[in-house]
Structure formats: C-alpha cells, structure tokens
Short mmCIF file of C-alpha atoms in Angstrom, two decimals:
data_model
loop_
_atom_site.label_atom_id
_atom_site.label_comp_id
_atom_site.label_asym_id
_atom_site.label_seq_id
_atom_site.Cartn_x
_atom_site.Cartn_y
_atom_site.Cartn_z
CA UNK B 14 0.00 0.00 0.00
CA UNK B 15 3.39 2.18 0.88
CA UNK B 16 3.92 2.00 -2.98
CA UNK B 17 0.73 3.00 -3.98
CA UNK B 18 1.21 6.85 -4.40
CA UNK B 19 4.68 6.38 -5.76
CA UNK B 20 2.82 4.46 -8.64
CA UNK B 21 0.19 6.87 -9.35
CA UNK B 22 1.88 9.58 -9.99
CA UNK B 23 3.36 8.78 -12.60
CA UNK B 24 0.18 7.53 -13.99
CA UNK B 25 -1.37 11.02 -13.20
CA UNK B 26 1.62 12.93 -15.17
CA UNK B 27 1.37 10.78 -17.73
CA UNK B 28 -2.37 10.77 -17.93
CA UNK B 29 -2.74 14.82 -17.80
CA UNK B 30 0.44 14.93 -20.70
CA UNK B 31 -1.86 12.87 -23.11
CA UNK B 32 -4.77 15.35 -22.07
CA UNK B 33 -2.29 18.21 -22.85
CA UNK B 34 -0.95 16.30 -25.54
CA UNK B 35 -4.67 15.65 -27.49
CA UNK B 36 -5.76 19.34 -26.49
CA UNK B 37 -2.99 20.58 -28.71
CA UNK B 38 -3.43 18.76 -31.37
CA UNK B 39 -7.23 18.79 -31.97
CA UNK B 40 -8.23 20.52 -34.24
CA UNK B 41 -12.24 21.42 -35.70
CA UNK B 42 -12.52 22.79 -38.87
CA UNK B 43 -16.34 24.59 -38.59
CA UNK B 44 -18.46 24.64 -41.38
CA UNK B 45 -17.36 27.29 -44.64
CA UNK B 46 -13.68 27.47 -43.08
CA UNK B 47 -10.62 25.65 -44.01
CA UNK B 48 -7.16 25.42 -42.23
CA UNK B 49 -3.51 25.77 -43.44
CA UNK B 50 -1.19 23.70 -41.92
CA UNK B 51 2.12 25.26 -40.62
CA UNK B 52 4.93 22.20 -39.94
CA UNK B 53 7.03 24.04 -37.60
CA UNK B 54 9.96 21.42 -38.64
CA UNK B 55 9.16 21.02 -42.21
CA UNK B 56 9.23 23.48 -44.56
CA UNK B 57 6.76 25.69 -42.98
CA UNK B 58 3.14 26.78 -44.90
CA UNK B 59 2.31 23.65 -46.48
CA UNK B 60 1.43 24.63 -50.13
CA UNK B 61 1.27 21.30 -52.36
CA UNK B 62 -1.63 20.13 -50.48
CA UNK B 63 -4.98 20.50 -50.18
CA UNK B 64 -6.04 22.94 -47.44
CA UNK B 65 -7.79 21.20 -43.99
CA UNK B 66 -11.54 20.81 -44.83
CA UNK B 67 -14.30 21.31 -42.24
CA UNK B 68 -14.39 19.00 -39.38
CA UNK B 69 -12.29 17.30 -36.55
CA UNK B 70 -8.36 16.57 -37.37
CA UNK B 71 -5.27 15.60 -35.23
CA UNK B 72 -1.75 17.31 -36.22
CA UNK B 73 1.41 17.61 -34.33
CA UNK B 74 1.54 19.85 -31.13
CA UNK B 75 4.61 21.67 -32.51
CA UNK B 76 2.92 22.38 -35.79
CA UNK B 77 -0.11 25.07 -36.04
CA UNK B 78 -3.25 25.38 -38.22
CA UNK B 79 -4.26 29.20 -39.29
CA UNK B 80 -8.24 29.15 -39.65
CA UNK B 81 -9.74 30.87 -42.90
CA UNK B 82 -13.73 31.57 -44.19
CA UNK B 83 -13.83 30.30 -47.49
CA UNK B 84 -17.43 31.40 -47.80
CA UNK B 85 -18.56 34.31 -50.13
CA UNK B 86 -17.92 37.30 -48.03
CA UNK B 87 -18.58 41.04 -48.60
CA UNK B 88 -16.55 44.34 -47.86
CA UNK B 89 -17.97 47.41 -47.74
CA UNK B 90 -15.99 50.43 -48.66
CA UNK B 91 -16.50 54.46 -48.55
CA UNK B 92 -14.43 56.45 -51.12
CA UNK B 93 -13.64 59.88 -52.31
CA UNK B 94 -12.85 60.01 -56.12
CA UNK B 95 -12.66 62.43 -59.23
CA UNK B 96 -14.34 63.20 -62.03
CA UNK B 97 -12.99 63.38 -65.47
CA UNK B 98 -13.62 67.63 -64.86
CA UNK B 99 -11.93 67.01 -61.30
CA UNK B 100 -15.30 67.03 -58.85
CA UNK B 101 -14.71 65.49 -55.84
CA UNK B 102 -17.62 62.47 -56.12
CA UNK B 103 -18.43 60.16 -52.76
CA UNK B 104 -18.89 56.56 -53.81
CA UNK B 105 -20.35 53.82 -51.73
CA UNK B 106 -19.33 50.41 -53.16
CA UNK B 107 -19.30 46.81 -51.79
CA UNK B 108 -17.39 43.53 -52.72
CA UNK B 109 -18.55 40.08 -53.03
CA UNK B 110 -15.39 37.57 -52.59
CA UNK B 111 -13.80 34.26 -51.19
CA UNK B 112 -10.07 32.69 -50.89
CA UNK B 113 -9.56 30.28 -53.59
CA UNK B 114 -9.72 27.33 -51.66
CA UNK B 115 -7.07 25.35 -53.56
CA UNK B 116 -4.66 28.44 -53.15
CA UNK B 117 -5.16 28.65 -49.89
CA UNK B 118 -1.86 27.93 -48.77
CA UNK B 119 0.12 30.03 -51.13
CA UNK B 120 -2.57 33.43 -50.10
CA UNK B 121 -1.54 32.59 -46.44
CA UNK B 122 2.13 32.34 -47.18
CA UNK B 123 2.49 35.27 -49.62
CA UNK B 124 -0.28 37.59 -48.08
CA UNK B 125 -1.07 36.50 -44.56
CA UNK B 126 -4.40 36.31 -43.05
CA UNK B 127 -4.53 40.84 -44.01
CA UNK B 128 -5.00 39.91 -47.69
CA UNK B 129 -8.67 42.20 -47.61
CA UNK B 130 -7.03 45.05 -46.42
CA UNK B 131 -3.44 44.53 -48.02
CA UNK B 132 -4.70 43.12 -51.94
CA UNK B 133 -8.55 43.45 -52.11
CA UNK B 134 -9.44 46.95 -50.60
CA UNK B 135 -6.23 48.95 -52.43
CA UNK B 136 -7.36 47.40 -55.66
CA UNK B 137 -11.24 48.45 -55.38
CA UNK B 138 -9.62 52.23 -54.90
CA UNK B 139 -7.47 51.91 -57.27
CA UNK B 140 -10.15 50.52 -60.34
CA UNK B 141 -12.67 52.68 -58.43
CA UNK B 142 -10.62 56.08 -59.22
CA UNK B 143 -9.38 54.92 -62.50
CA UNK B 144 -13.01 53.92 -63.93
CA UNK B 145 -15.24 57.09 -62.05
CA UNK B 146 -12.38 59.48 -63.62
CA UNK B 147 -13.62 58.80 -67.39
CA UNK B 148 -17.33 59.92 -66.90
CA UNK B 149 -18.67 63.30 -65.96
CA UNK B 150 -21.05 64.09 -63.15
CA UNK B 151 -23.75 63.98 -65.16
CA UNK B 152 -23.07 60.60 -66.55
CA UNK B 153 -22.38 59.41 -63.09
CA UNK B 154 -26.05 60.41 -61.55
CA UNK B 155 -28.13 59.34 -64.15
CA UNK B 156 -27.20 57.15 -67.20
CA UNK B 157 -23.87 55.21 -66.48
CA UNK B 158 -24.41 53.57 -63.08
CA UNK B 159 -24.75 49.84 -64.53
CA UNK B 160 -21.45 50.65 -66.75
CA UNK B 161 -19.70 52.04 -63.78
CA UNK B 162 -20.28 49.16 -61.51
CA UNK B 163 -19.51 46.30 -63.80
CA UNK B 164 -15.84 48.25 -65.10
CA UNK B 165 -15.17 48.44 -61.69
CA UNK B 166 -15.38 44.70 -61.35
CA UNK B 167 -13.43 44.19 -64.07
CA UNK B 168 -10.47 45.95 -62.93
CA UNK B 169 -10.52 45.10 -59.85
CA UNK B 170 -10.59 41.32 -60.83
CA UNK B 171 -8.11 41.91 -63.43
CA UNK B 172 -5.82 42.80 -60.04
CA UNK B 173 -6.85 40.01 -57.95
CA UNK B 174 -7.15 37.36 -60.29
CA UNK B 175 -3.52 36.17 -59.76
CA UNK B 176 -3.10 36.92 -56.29
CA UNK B 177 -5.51 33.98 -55.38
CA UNK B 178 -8.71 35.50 -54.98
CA UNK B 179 -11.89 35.30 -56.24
CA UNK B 180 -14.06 38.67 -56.75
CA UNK B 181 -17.85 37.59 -57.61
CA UNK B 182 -19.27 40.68 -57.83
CA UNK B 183 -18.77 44.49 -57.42
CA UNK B 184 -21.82 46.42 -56.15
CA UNK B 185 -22.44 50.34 -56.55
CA UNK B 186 -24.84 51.42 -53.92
CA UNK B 187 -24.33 54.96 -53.96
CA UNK B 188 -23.10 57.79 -55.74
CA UNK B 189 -23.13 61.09 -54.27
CA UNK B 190 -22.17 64.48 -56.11
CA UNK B 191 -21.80 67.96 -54.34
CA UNK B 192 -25.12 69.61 -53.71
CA UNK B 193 -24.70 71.98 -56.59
CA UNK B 194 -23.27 70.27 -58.78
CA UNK B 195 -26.48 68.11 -58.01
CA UNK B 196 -29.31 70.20 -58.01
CA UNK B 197 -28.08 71.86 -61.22
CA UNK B 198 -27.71 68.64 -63.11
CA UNK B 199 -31.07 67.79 -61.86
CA UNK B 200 -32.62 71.45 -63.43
CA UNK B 201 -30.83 69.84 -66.67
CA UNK B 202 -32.69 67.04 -66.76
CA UNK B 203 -35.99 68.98 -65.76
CA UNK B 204 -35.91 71.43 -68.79
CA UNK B 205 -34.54 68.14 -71.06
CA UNK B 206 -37.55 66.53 -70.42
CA UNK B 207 -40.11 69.88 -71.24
CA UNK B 208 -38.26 70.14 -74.16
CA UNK B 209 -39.10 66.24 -74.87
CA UNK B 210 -42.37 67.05 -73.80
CA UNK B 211 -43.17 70.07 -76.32
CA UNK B 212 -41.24 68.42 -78.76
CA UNK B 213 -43.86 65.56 -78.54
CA UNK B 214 -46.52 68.07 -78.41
CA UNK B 215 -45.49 69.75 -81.69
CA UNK B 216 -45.16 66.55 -83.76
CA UNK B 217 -48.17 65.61 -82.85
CA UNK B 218 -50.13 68.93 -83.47
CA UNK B 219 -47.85 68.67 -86.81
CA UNK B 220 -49.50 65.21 -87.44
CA UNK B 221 -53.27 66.14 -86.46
CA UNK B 222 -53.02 69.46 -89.20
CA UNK B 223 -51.55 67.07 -91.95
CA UNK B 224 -54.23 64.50 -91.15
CA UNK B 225 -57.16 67.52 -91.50
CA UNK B 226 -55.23 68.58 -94.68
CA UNK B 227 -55.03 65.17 -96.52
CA UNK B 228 -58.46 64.17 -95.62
CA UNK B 229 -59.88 67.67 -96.93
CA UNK B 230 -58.36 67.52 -99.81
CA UNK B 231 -59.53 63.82 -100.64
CA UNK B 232 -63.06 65.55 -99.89
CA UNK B 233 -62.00 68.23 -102.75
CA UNK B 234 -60.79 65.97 -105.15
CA UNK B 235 -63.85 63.35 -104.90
CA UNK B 236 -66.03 66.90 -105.00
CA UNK B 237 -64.51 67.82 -108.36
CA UNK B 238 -64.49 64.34 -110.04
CA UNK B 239 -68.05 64.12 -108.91
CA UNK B 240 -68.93 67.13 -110.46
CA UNK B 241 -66.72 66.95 -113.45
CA UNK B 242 -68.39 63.84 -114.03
CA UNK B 243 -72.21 65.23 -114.35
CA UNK B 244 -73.80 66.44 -117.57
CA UNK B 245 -77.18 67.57 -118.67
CA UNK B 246 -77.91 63.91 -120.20
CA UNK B 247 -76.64 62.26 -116.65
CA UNK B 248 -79.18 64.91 -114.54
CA UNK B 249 -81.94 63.86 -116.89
CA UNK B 250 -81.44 60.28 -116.50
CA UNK B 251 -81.46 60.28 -113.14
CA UNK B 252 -84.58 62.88 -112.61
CA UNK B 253 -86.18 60.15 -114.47
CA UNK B 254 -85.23 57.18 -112.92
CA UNK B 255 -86.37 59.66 -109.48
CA UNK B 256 -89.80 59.99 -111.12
CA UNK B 257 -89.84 56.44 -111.92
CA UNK B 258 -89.65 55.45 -108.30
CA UNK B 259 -91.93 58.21 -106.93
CA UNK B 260 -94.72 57.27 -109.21
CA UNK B 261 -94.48 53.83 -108.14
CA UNK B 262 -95.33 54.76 -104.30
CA UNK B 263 -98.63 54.40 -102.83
CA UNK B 264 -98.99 58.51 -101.81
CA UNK B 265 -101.08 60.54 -103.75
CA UNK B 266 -99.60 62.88 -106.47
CA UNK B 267 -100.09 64.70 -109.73
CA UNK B 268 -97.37 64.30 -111.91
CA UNK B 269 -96.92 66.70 -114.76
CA UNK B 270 -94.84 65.25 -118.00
CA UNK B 271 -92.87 67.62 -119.33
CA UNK B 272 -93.49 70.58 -117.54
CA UNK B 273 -90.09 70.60 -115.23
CA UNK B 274 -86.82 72.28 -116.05
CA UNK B 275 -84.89 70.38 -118.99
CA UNK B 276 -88.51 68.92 -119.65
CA UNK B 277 -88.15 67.00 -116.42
CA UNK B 278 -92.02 66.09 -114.48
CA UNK B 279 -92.88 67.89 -111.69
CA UNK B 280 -94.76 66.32 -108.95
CA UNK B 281 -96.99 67.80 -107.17
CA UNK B 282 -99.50 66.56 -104.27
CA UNK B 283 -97.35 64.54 -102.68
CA UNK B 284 -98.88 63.24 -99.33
#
C-alpha cells in the first residue's frame, strides 16, 4: 500500500500529458472554413496540399493550423474620387469575394491572413478612381451607373485574379455628387424633359393638321371628279329614274310630263 502513491503519480503525469498532448493537437474545422497547416519542422506553410476541410483533425503539437472563411464574403468600402472635370464624387461600393480554396496555402504564405485590407481593398480604390475618372457628373447620376459598376469589377478582378482570390461581384450602392453640382444637373434634366415634352406636343399637333389637310383635300378631289363627271344627259337620267320610283309609291300625287326644267315632271300633291 506504501507503494501506492509512488505508482500513481506517474500515472497522473502521464495521464494529464496525453490530455495536454490531445488538447494541442485537436483541431475542428467549422463549417465554410478551411485550415492551413504550418509544420514548424518542415518546410513551414504547407502549399502542395490541399487545405484542412471542415471538421475534426489531429496534427502535431509543434505544428499550427491558421483558420480561414472560405465562404462568399462582402466588404464594404466608402471612397472619395474624381471626375474626369476634377469634382470630388463620394462613392459607396461593396465587394462580393472568397479565398480560392485550392490556393489557400500560397494566399496565407504570400499575403497573410490581411489579404482584404493589403490586396482586395487597395485594388477596389485603385479601379474605383481609374473607372469614375472617365465619366462626368452627369453621366455618373443618371445614365452610367450599370457601366460604372460592372468596369469596376473588371479591374478590380483583373488585379486580384492572380493573387488567389476570387471577386464575384462588385456592387455600386451609392453615388453622391456635391449639392450643386447636383441640383443643377437635376434642373438639366428637368428642362430636357419639357423640351421632350413640347417636342412631342409639336409633332403631334404637326400630325393632327396634316391629317385635317389630306383628308380635306380627298373631300376636294372626290367633290370635283363628282362634279366633273355630271352632264345635262346624266341629270336627266337620273330625274327620271327619281320619277320612276316616286310614281311607283302608294302617296297621292299629280305628276306633270314635261313641264319641269330640262322637260323634267314635276310632282306635285305629294302626301
């Protein structure tokens, strides 16, 4: 029984040095990260393999495991720029992007766990100033918001392409000019669009008085074949066939033969 203690301690040490031992090299990936592996005694970031994948691993004590989300993440970014007449313009702009996850290695080794705020952000500035700096005010509160916002993207993925991340998408959400630079664009537009207006106006006044003009004159020139048409003989045939029909209703009448002008019947009586 004397021996007893002198046996369990070691038991205990060794016990709480697995605990130790285990704690350290545990490892659980959660769900949208992955892990680079660091091999303290072997060549450092490991970069020809895949990165750890979510879940529960075991790795050396002496070597350590840098944690990265490889889901779709945004960044949200506030910038002064120019216009191409030198107006200072406030843009509001957010990124949609991930790690490559098969690069994962080589972003932590060459740009450390800063890349957003060493690689990504510098480069939305950059195509940011370069893109807002060919369009003028005006262009950049009404008409060329779409355009802006996808050359923006493509500049700044032209940067980041190669420096292993992946931009998804580049999102203007607001463009803000000076206040008078503002309001007068916005009395631009205003007398644009009355112009516009009694532009439309005038055609289609313009369109009414040729419509009146064509549709009298096809009145004039149906007037003058019609009467170009008629001769003495014509007005005699049909004051006949006129009599013809009157005679044959059941009102009373007197017809005179003969007596009208151009010899025509007159009728007279008629009830």
């Amino acid at each position: 029984m004397d021996k007893l203690p002198k046996i369990a301690l070691p038991i205990v040490i060794a016990i709480v040095a697995i605990i130790i031992l285990i704690s350290k090299s545990a490892i659980t990936i959660n769900s949208g990260e992955a892990g680079v592996l660091y091999r303290t005694f072997d060549n450092g970031v490991v970069t020809d393999e895949p990165p750890l994948g979510e879940g529960f691993h075991v790795v050396a004590p002496w070597n350590r495991v840098f944690i990265y989300e490889v889901r779709q993440q945004e960044l949200y970014e506030r910038m002064s720029v120019l216009s191409s007449n030198g107006l200072d313009i406030k843009l509001e702009a957010s990124a949609w992007f991930q790690p490559q996850f098969e690069n994962l290695g080589k972003l932590h080794q060459e740009k450390s766990e800063m890349y957003k705020e060493r690689i990504l952000l510098p480069a939305i500035r950059s195509a940011a100033r370069s893109v807002v700096g060919r369009y003028t005010p005006e262009q950049l509160y009404s008409s060329k918001r779409d355009a802006i916002q996808h050359e923006i993207f493509e500049e700044t993925k032209n940067i980041v392409d190669d420096q292993y991340i992946q931009l998804n998408e580049i999102l203007v959400r607001d463009v803000t000019l000076p206040e008078t630079i503002k309001a007068a664009i916005e009395r631009k537009l205003k007398q644009e669009q009355e112009s516009l207006e009694y532009e439309f106006r005038l055609v289609t006044a313009q369109k009414e008085a040729q419509k009146q003009i064509i549709e009298a004159q096809g009145k004039a020139d149906a007037n003058r074949i019609l009467s170009e048409s008629l001769n003495e003989k014509i007005l005699q045939d049909k004051g006949i066939e006129a009599t013809v029909k009157l005679s044959e209703s059941p009102n009373s009448k007197v017809i005179v033969i003969g007596s009208g002008k151009s010899g025509l019947p007159i009728i007279l009586g008629n009830q």
